[in-house]
Amino acid sequence: MPSPPPWSGVRSDRIRLADPAVALWVLFGLTLVRLAVAALVPLSPDETYYWLWSRHLQPGYYDDAPLIAVWIRAGTALLGASPLGIRFFSPLGAALGSILLWRAGEDLFPGRNAGILAGALFNFTLVLGAGAVITTPDTPLLLFWTATIAAVARVVATGDERWWLAAGLCAGLALESKYTALLLIASIGIWLLVTAEGRRMLTRWPAWVGLVLAFLTFLPVLIWNALNGWASFAKQGGRMLHWDLASAVHHLLGLIFGQIGLVTPLIAIVMAVGVVRAVTNGNARSTLPLLTVLIPVAIFVEHSLSGRVEANWPAILYPGAALCAAGCATEMTRRWLLPSIALGGALTAIVYLQAIAAPFPLPPRADPTALQLAGWPHLARSAAKLAAANGAGFVASPDYTVASELAHALRGRETVLGFGTRWRYFRLPPAVTGSPGLLVLPPDRGRPDAGEFRSVKRIATLSRRRKGMIVKRYAIYRVIPKPGTIGAVLERRQ
């Protein structure tokens, strides 16, 4: 009779998660669930903003790197501008990234089932559970971040340094996804310097050619920024130009406890133990994923001295942390894997249900799914009706998230304008001036800028709602823009 797999407390005839075939079927099932959720959950403002990017492809944008626009454009070419079309490649990218994480675990820690353990841990975090459905730049970033680690792990496992070329290409695509991929390149560079194996590789050409490939892949973004006053570099770099020491402890505690919630508590403990053991064992192979955790952690802790670390930013930590847990805390990871994925899966399912159907009567201010997702189409339709009743030729907002949601919800049925400097970096028709329109303002924006409008009159208040509860109110103004007002046509009535 064959011996059971080394899963403490788990009978092999009850569950065989260490079996690759079982793992693949679980991943296939998760991907189907994520595709279904992607089709049912309303679009968030960031997603509609990136959808606007996808309609106007260019080598760079004001806010960040451009790959997310291509990502969404590919999905909408297949399935239209529906939620599933915009998100189609996110569940598929998460599945591919899971397989690459699996491969990296087997290459770095052979004979330990580390790949399956790492993939299981990562897939049942809320970070990936949400990131595999909601499409943001973090989605392709996580795929190519993991692909880069997997390519370097192939170099380590096989000695075939041609894999550095794949690593360089993937690192360049990670940079094309989000600028924080610089931390990955820095982590790999430090690994090359601090390990004897890495230093030997630096004496040969493949690693250097890989670095050149990463640079060439990213070159269009550099050129776009050079031609546009380094706009997106200045925007992202400007986040770290001031200190807020009075709030530093608050920001740091928010970072720590927020990430424990997003990773889910048991998986967070297992990953933390794995990282600590990777620090103490000094093994060159564990040093690679370890550095992809420690270098970003140092940057995020430093950033907490100047402001809040957004919840999604540390998502890049967790492929490396999962590898550390699977390779360096193997027995603990096996012992805690089933409880960890059960809790992570349950929390993810609750978030999915709340986003789709809101079965839990939370107040909107305490429900991120309501604040981000609820009531946008109703707000847009109500604004369009008011525009028709007040002789307004367009609907607009100076808030890019509101303008993006209006453009998506009213596509083809209403002219939608965006006001603000960010739109000057798009190749879009200039905003209509001299004719009346409606301006939709969230409550934190105050009154319209009198310097931009010849006429301003508040005519109504509209709201986003979920199941009768008001999520947020919006002030509606009838305005006539002055000539030269900065803005662009985001959507035109057909």
Coordinates of C-alpha atoms in Angstrom, one line a residue:
M1 CA 0.0 0.0 0.0
P2 CA 1.5 3.4 -1.0
S3 CA 2.5 5.7 1.9
P4 CA 0.3 8.8 2.4
P5 CA 1.6 12.1 1.3
P6 CA 3.4 14.1 4.0
W7 CA 0.4 16.2 5.1
S8 CA 0.2 16.3 8.9
G9 CA -3.2 15.2 10.1
V10 CA -4.6 14.7 6.6
R11 CA -5.5 11.2 5.4
S12 CA -4.5 10.6 1.8
D13 CA -7.8 8.8 1.0
R14 CA -9.7 11.9 2.0
I15 CA -7.8 14.6 0.2
R16 CA -4.8 14.6 -2.1
L17 CA -3.9 18.3 -2.6
A18 CA -0.3 17.3 -3.3
D19 CA -1.5 15.4 -6.4
P20 CA -0.8 17.7 -9.4
A21 CA -3.9 16.5 -11.2
V22 CA -6.1 17.4 -8.2
A23 CA -4.3 20.8 -7.9
L24 CA -5.0 21.6 -11.6
W25 CA -8.7 20.7 -11.2
V26 CA -9.0 22.9 -8.2
L27 CA -7.3 25.8 -10.2
F28 CA -9.7 25.1 -13.1
G29 CA -12.7 25.3 -10.8
L30 CA -11.4 28.5 -9.2
T31 CA -10.9 30.1 -12.6
L32 CA -14.5 29.2 -13.6
V33 CA -15.8 30.7 -10.4
R34 CA -13.8 33.9 -10.9
L35 CA -15.0 34.3 -14.5
A36 CA -18.6 34.0 -13.3
V37 CA -18.0 36.6 -10.5
A38 CA -16.2 38.9 -13.0
A39 CA -19.4 38.8 -15.2
L40 CA -21.7 39.6 -12.2
V41 CA -19.9 42.2 -10.1
P42 CA -20.5 45.8 -11.2
L43 CA -17.5 47.7 -12.6
S44 CA -15.4 49.8 -10.2
P45 CA -14.5 53.4 -11.1
D46 CA -10.8 52.5 -11.6
E47 CA -11.9 49.8 -14.1
T48 CA -14.0 52.2 -16.1
Y49 CA -11.1 54.6 -16.1
Y50 CA -8.7 52.0 -17.4
W51 CA -11.4 51.0 -20.0
L52 CA -11.2 54.6 -21.3
W53 CA -7.4 54.0 -21.6
S54 CA -8.1 50.9 -23.6
R55 CA -10.1 52.9 -26.2
H56 CA -7.2 55.2 -26.7
L57 CA -4.1 53.1 -26.7
Q58 CA -0.8 55.0 -26.3
P59 CA 2.7 54.3 -24.9
G60 CA 2.0 56.1 -21.6
Y61 CA -0.7 57.7 -19.4
Y62 CA -0.8 60.4 -16.8
D63 CA -1.4 57.9 -13.9
D64 CA 0.8 54.9 -14.6
A65 CA 2.2 52.4 -17.0
P66 CA 0.1 51.4 -20.1
L67 CA -0.1 47.6 -20.2
I68 CA -3.5 47.5 -18.4
A69 CA -5.0 49.3 -21.5
V70 CA -3.8 46.5 -23.8
W71 CA -5.0 43.9 -21.3
I72 CA -8.6 45.4 -21.3
R73 CA -8.6 46.1 -25.0
A74 CA -7.9 42.4 -25.7
G75 CA -10.8 41.3 -23.5
T76 CA -13.3 43.8 -24.9
A77 CA -12.3 42.9 -28.5
L78 CA -13.6 39.4 -27.7
L79 CA -16.6 40.1 -25.4
G80 CA -17.4 43.9 -25.7
A81 CA -17.4 46.5 -23.0
S82 CA -19.3 44.3 -20.5
P83 CA -17.8 43.6 -17.1
L84 CA -16.7 40.2 -18.3
G85 CA -15.1 41.7 -21.4
I86 CA -13.2 44.3 -19.3
R87 CA -12.1 41.6 -16.8
F88 CA -11.8 38.5 -19.0
F89 CA -8.0 38.2 -18.8
S90 CA -7.8 38.7 -15.1
P91 CA -9.0 35.2 -14.0
L92 CA -7.0 33.7 -16.9
G93 CA -3.9 35.7 -15.8
A94 CA -4.3 34.5 -12.2
A95 CA -4.5 30.9 -13.4
L96 CA -1.3 31.3 -15.5
G97 CA 0.5 33.1 -12.7
S98 CA -0.5 30.2 -10.3
I99 CA 1.1 27.7 -12.6
L100 CA 4.2 29.8 -12.9
L101 CA 4.4 30.1 -9.1
W102 CA 4.0 26.3 -8.9
R103 CA 6.9 25.9 -11.4
A104 CA 9.1 28.3 -9.4
G105 CA 8.5 26.5 -6.2
E106 CA 9.5 23.1 -7.7
D107 CA 12.6 24.7 -9.2
L108 CA 13.7 26.5 -6.1
F109 CA 12.8 23.8 -3.5
P110 CA 12.7 20.4 -5.3
G111 CA 11.1 17.4 -3.6
R112 CA 9.0 19.4 -1.2
N113 CA 5.8 19.9 -3.1
A114 CA 6.6 23.6 -2.6
G115 CA 5.1 24.7 -5.9
I116 CA 1.6 23.3 -5.0
L117 CA 1.9 24.6 -1.5
A118 CA 2.8 28.1 -2.6
G119 CA 0.1 28.2 -5.3
A120 CA -2.6 27.0 -2.8
L121 CA -1.6 29.7 -0.2
F122 CA -1.6 32.5 -2.8
N123 CA -4.8 31.5 -4.4
F124 CA -6.8 31.6 -1.2
T125 CA -5.7 35.1 -0.2
L126 CA -8.2 37.9 -0.6
V127 CA -5.5 39.7 -2.5
L128 CA -5.6 37.3 -5.3
G129 CA -9.3 36.5 -4.8
A130 CA -10.1 40.1 -5.6
G131 CA -7.3 40.7 -8.0
A132 CA -8.3 37.8 -10.1
V133 CA -11.7 39.5 -10.7
I134 CA -11.3 43.3 -10.4
T135 CA -9.0 44.5 -13.2
T136 CA -6.3 47.0 -12.3
P137 CA -2.6 47.4 -13.2
D138 CA -1.9 45.1 -10.3
T139 CA -3.4 42.2 -12.3
P140 CA -0.9 42.0 -15.1
L141 CA 1.8 43.2 -12.7
L142 CA 1.3 40.1 -10.5
L143 CA 1.4 37.8 -13.5
F144 CA 4.7 39.2 -14.9
W145 CA 6.2 39.6 -11.5
T146 CA 5.6 35.9 -10.9
A147 CA 6.8 35.0 -14.4
T148 CA 10.1 36.9 -13.8
I149 CA 10.7 34.9 -10.5
A150 CA 9.8 31.7 -12.3
A151 CA 12.3 32.4 -15.2
V152 CA 15.1 33.2 -12.7
A153 CA 14.2 30.0 -10.8
R154 CA 14.6 28.1 -14.1
V155 CA 18.1 29.5 -14.4
V156 CA 18.9 28.3 -10.9
A157 CA 17.4 24.9 -11.4
T158 CA 18.7 24.1 -14.8
G159 CA 21.9 26.2 -15.1
D160 CA 20.6 27.3 -18.5
E161 CA 21.3 31.0 -18.5
R162 CA 19.2 31.6 -21.6
W163 CA 16.3 31.9 -19.2
W164 CA 17.7 35.3 -18.3
L165 CA 16.3 36.5 -21.6
A166 CA 12.8 35.4 -20.6
A167 CA 13.3 37.0 -17.2
G168 CA 14.3 40.3 -18.7
L169 CA 11.3 40.3 -21.1
C170 CA 8.9 39.5 -18.2
A171 CA 10.5 42.1 -16.0
G172 CA 10.0 44.7 -18.8
L173 CA 6.3 43.7 -19.1
A174 CA 6.0 44.0 -15.3
L175 CA 7.3 47.5 -15.6
E176 CA 4.9 48.1 -18.4
S177 CA 2.2 47.1 -15.9
K178 CA 3.2 49.2 -13.0
Y179 CA 6.3 51.1 -12.0
T180 CA 6.7 49.2 -8.7
A181 CA 8.2 46.4 -10.8
L182 CA 11.4 48.4 -10.3
L183 CA 11.5 46.8 -6.8
L184 CA 11.5 43.3 -8.5
I185 CA 14.5 44.2 -10.7
A186 CA 16.3 45.7 -7.6
S187 CA 15.6 42.5 -5.6
I188 CA 17.0 40.3 -8.4
G189 CA 20.0 42.6 -8.7
I190 CA 20.7 42.4 -5.0
W191 CA 20.3 38.6 -5.2
L192 CA 23.0 38.5 -7.9
L193 CA 25.3 40.5 -5.8
V194 CA 24.9 38.8 -2.4
T195 CA 25.1 35.1 -3.5
A196 CA 28.1 33.3 -4.9
E197 CA 26.0 31.8 -7.6
G198 CA 24.7 35.2 -8.6
R199 CA 28.1 36.8 -8.7
R200 CA 29.2 34.1 -11.1
M201 CA 26.3 34.8 -13.4
L202 CA 27.2 38.5 -13.4
T203 CA 30.5 37.6 -15.2
R204 CA 28.6 36.2 -18.2
W205 CA 26.5 37.9 -20.8
P206 CA 22.9 36.4 -20.4
A207 CA 22.0 38.3 -17.2
W208 CA 23.1 41.6 -18.7
V209 CA 21.2 40.9 -22.0
G210 CA 18.1 40.2 -19.9
L211 CA 18.5 43.6 -18.2
V212 CA 18.8 45.2 -21.6
L213 CA 15.7 43.4 -22.8
A214 CA 13.8 44.8 -19.7
F215 CA 14.9 48.3 -20.6
L216 CA 14.0 48.0 -24.3
T217 CA 10.6 46.6 -23.4
F218 CA 10.0 49.6 -21.1
L219 CA 11.6 52.1 -23.5
P220 CA 8.2 53.3 -25.1
V221 CA 7.1 54.4 -21.7
L222 CA 10.3 56.3 -21.1
I223 CA 9.9 58.1 -24.5
W224 CA 6.3 59.0 -23.8
N225 CA 7.2 60.5 -20.5
A226 CA 10.1 62.4 -22.0
L227 CA 7.7 63.9 -24.6
N228 CA 5.1 64.7 -21.9
G229 CA 7.1 66.4 -19.2
W230 CA 7.7 63.2 -17.3
A231 CA 4.1 63.3 -16.3
S232 CA 3.4 59.9 -14.9
F233 CA 6.9 59.6 -13.3
A234 CA 6.3 62.9 -11.5
K235 CA 2.9 61.8 -10.4
Q236 CA 4.1 58.5 -8.9
G237 CA 7.4 59.8 -7.6
G238 CA 5.6 62.7 -5.9
R239 CA 4.0 60.4 -3.5
M240 CA 7.3 60.1 -1.5
L241 CA 8.4 63.8 -1.4
H242 CA 7.0 64.7 2.0
W243 CA 7.0 63.3 5.5
D244 CA 4.0 63.0 7.8
L245 CA 5.7 61.8 11.0
A246 CA 2.7 62.7 13.1
S247 CA 0.6 60.1 11.4
A248 CA 3.4 57.5 10.7
V249 CA 2.4 55.1 13.5
H250 CA -1.2 55.2 12.3
H251 CA -0.2 54.6 8.7
L252 CA 2.1 51.7 9.7
L253 CA -0.5 50.0 11.9
G254 CA -3.0 50.4 9.1
L255 CA -0.6 48.8 6.7
I256 CA 0.1 45.8 8.9
F257 CA -3.4 45.0 10.0
G258 CA -4.9 45.8 6.6
Q259 CA -2.5 43.3 5.0
I260 CA -3.4 40.7 7.6
G261 CA -7.0 41.1 6.6
L262 CA -6.3 41.0 2.8
V263 CA -4.0 37.9 3.1
T264 CA -6.3 36.4 5.7
P265 CA -5.0 35.8 9.2
L266 CA -3.9 32.1 9.0
I267 CA -2.2 32.5 5.6
A268 CA -0.5 35.7 6.9
I269 CA 0.9 33.8 9.9
V270 CA 2.2 30.9 7.7
M271 CA 3.8 33.4 5.2
A272 CA 5.4 35.4 8.0
V273 CA 6.9 32.2 9.5
G274 CA 8.2 31.2 6.1
V275 CA 9.8 34.6 5.6
V276 CA 11.5 34.5 9.0
R277 CA 12.8 31.0 8.3
A278 CA 14.1 32.1 4.9
V279 CA 16.0 34.9 6.7
T280 CA 17.7 32.4 9.1
N281 CA 18.5 29.6 6.8
G282 CA 20.8 31.6 4.5
N283 CA 20.2 29.4 1.5
A284 CA 20.9 31.0 -1.9
R285 CA 17.7 29.6 -3.4
S286 CA 15.4 30.9 -0.6
T287 CA 17.2 34.2 -0.7
L288 CA 15.7 34.9 -4.2
P289 CA 12.0 34.9 -3.1
L290 CA 13.0 36.4 0.3
L291 CA 14.4 39.5 -1.3
T292 CA 11.3 40.0 -3.4
V293 CA 9.5 40.4 0.0
L294 CA 12.0 42.3 2.0
I295 CA 12.9 45.0 -0.5
P296 CA 9.3 46.1 -1.1
V297 CA 8.5 45.8 2.6
A298 CA 11.3 48.3 3.3
I299 CA 9.9 50.7 0.7
F300 CA 6.3 50.4 2.0
V301 CA 7.4 51.0 5.6
E302 CA 9.4 54.0 4.5
H303 CA 6.4 55.3 2.6
S304 CA 4.3 55.0 5.7
L305 CA 6.4 57.9 7.1
S306 CA 5.0 60.1 4.4
G307 CA 1.4 58.9 3.9
R308 CA -1.0 56.0 3.7
V309 CA 0.1 52.9 1.8
E310 CA -2.8 51.9 -0.5
A311 CA -4.1 48.4 0.3
N312 CA -3.3 47.0 -3.1
W313 CA 0.3 48.1 -3.3
P314 CA 1.8 45.2 -1.2
A315 CA 0.2 42.6 -3.4
I316 CA 3.6 42.1 -4.9
L317 CA 4.9 40.7 -1.7
Y318 CA 2.9 37.6 -1.7
P319 CA 4.2 35.4 -4.5
G320 CA 7.6 35.5 -2.8
A321 CA 6.1 35.1 0.7
A322 CA 4.2 32.0 -0.5
L323 CA 7.4 30.5 -1.9
C324 CA 9.2 31.2 1.4
A325 CA 6.4 29.5 3.3
A326 CA 6.3 26.5 1.0
G327 CA 10.0 26.1 0.8
C328 CA 11.3 27.1 4.3
A329 CA 8.4 26.3 6.6
T330 CA 7.2 23.1 4.8
E331 CA 5.9 21.2 7.8
M332 CA 4.0 24.1 9.3
T333 CA 2.6 25.0 5.9
R334 CA 1.3 21.5 5.4
R335 CA -0.2 21.4 8.8
W336 CA -2.0 24.7 8.5
L337 CA -2.8 24.6 4.8
L338 CA -6.3 23.2 4.9
P339 CA -7.5 25.5 7.7
S340 CA -5.8 28.4 6.0
I341 CA -7.4 27.8 2.6
A342 CA -10.8 27.1 4.3
L343 CA -10.7 30.5 6.0
G344 CA -9.4 32.3 3.0
G345 CA -11.9 30.6 0.7
A346 CA -14.8 31.5 3.1
L347 CA -13.8 35.1 3.4
T348 CA -13.3 35.4 -0.4
A349 CA -16.8 33.9 -0.9
I350 CA -18.3 36.4 1.5
V351 CA -16.7 39.3 -0.4
Y352 CA -17.9 37.9 -3.7
L353 CA -21.5 37.5 -2.4
Q354 CA -21.6 41.0 -0.9
A355 CA -20.3 42.5 -4.1
I356 CA -22.9 40.6 -6.2
A357 CA -26.0 40.6 -4.1
A358 CA -25.3 42.4 -0.8
P359 CA -26.9 39.9 1.5
F360 CA -25.3 41.4 4.6
P361 CA -27.0 44.8 5.6
L362 CA -23.8 46.7 6.3
P363 CA -23.9 50.5 6.4
P364 CA -22.4 51.8 3.1
R365 CA -19.6 53.6 4.9
A366 CA -18.4 50.2 6.3
D367 CA -18.9 48.3 3.0
P368 CA -16.1 48.7 0.5
T369 CA -18.1 46.9 -2.1
A370 CA -20.9 49.4 -1.8
L371 CA -18.6 52.4 -1.9
Q372 CA -16.8 51.2 -5.0
L373 CA -19.3 49.3 -7.0
A374 CA -22.9 50.1 -6.1
G375 CA -25.4 52.4 -8.0
W376 CA -23.3 53.8 -10.8
P377 CA -25.7 53.0 -13.7
H378 CA -28.6 54.5 -11.8
L379 CA -26.7 57.7 -11.1
A380 CA -25.7 57.9 -14.8
R381 CA -29.3 57.4 -16.1
S382 CA -30.6 59.9 -13.6
A383 CA -28.0 62.5 -14.7
A384 CA -28.9 61.9 -18.4
K385 CA -32.6 62.5 -17.7
L386 CA -31.8 65.7 -15.9
A387 CA -29.6 66.8 -18.8
A388 CA -32.5 66.3 -21.2
A389 CA -34.9 68.1 -19.0
N390 CA -32.6 71.1 -18.6
G391 CA -31.5 71.5 -22.2
A392 CA -27.9 70.3 -21.4
G393 CA -25.9 69.0 -24.2
F394 CA -23.5 67.0 -22.1
V395 CA -22.8 65.4 -18.8
A396 CA -19.5 65.9 -17.1
S397 CA -17.4 65.7 -14.0
P398 CA -14.0 67.0 -12.8
D399 CA -13.6 63.8 -10.8
Y400 CA -12.1 61.3 -13.1
T401 CA -13.7 58.3 -11.4
V402 CA -17.2 59.8 -11.8
A403 CA -16.5 60.9 -15.4
S404 CA -15.3 57.4 -16.3
E405 CA -18.3 55.7 -14.8
L406 CA -20.6 58.1 -16.6
A407 CA -18.8 57.4 -19.9
H408 CA -19.2 53.7 -19.5
A409 CA -22.8 53.7 -18.4
L410 CA -23.9 56.2 -21.0
R411 CA -21.8 55.1 -23.9
G412 CA -23.5 55.9 -27.2
R413 CA -26.5 57.5 -25.5
E414 CA -25.0 60.8 -24.1
T415 CA -22.0 63.0 -24.6
V416 CA -19.8 62.7 -21.6
L417 CA -16.9 65.2 -20.9
G418 CA -14.1 65.0 -18.4
F419 CA -12.7 68.2 -17.0
G420 CA -9.2 68.4 -15.4
T421 CA -5.5 68.4 -16.4
R422 CA -5.2 64.6 -16.6
W423 CA -7.2 64.5 -19.8
R424 CA -4.7 66.7 -21.7
Y425 CA -2.4 63.6 -21.8
F426 CA -4.9 61.7 -23.9
R427 CA -5.4 62.0 -27.6
L428 CA -9.1 63.0 -27.2
P429 CA -11.2 65.7 -28.8
P430 CA -11.3 68.9 -26.7
A431 CA -14.3 69.5 -24.5
V432 CA -17.3 71.4 -25.9
T433 CA -17.3 75.0 -24.7
G434 CA -20.0 77.6 -24.9
S435 CA -23.0 75.2 -24.6
P436 CA -24.8 74.3 -21.4
G437 CA -24.2 70.9 -19.7
L438 CA -24.5 69.1 -16.4
L439 CA -21.7 68.8 -13.9
V440 CA -21.8 65.9 -11.4
L441 CA -19.8 66.6 -8.3
P442 CA -19.1 64.3 -5.4
P443 CA -19.6 65.8 -1.9
D444 CA -15.9 66.3 -1.2
R445 CA -15.3 68.5 -4.3
G446 CA -17.1 71.6 -3.2
R447 CA -18.5 74.1 -5.8
P448 CA -17.4 74.2 -9.4
D449 CA -14.4 76.3 -10.1
A450 CA -15.8 79.7 -11.1
G451 CA -12.8 80.4 -13.3
E452 CA -13.8 77.6 -15.6
F453 CA -17.5 78.4 -16.1
R454 CA -19.5 81.4 -17.4
S455 CA -22.6 80.1 -15.6
V456 CA -23.1 77.9 -12.6
K457 CA -26.4 76.9 -11.1
R458 CA -27.1 74.0 -8.7
I459 CA -30.3 72.3 -9.8
A460 CA -30.5 68.9 -8.0
T461 CA -28.9 66.3 -5.8
L462 CA -28.6 62.7 -7.0
S463 CA -27.3 59.6 -5.2
R464 CA -26.0 56.2 -5.7
R465 CA -28.0 53.6 -3.8
R466 CA -27.8 49.9 -2.9
K467 CA -31.0 48.2 -1.7
G468 CA -32.6 51.6 -0.8
M469 CA -29.6 52.8 1.3
I470 CA -27.8 55.9 0.0
V471 CA -24.1 55.1 -0.7
K472 CA -23.1 58.7 -1.7
R473 CA -24.8 61.9 -2.8
Y474 CA -23.7 64.1 -5.8
A475 CA -24.4 67.7 -6.4
I476 CA -25.7 68.5 -9.9
Y477 CA -25.0 71.8 -11.5
R478 CA -26.1 73.3 -14.9
V479 CA -23.0 75.0 -16.3
I480 CA -21.6 76.7 -19.4
P481 CA -17.8 76.2 -19.7
K482 CA -15.6 79.2 -20.6
P483 CA -13.5 78.9 -23.8
G484 CA -10.2 77.2 -23.0
T485 CA -11.5 75.1 -20.1
I486 CA -9.3 72.0 -19.9
G487 CA -11.3 68.9 -20.7
A488 CA -12.0 66.2 -23.3
V489 CA -14.8 64.3 -24.9
L490 CA -14.8 60.9 -23.3
E491 CA -18.0 59.6 -25.0
R492 CA -20.1 61.1 -27.7
R493 CA -23.8 60.7 -28.3
Q494 CA -24.5 58.6 -31.4

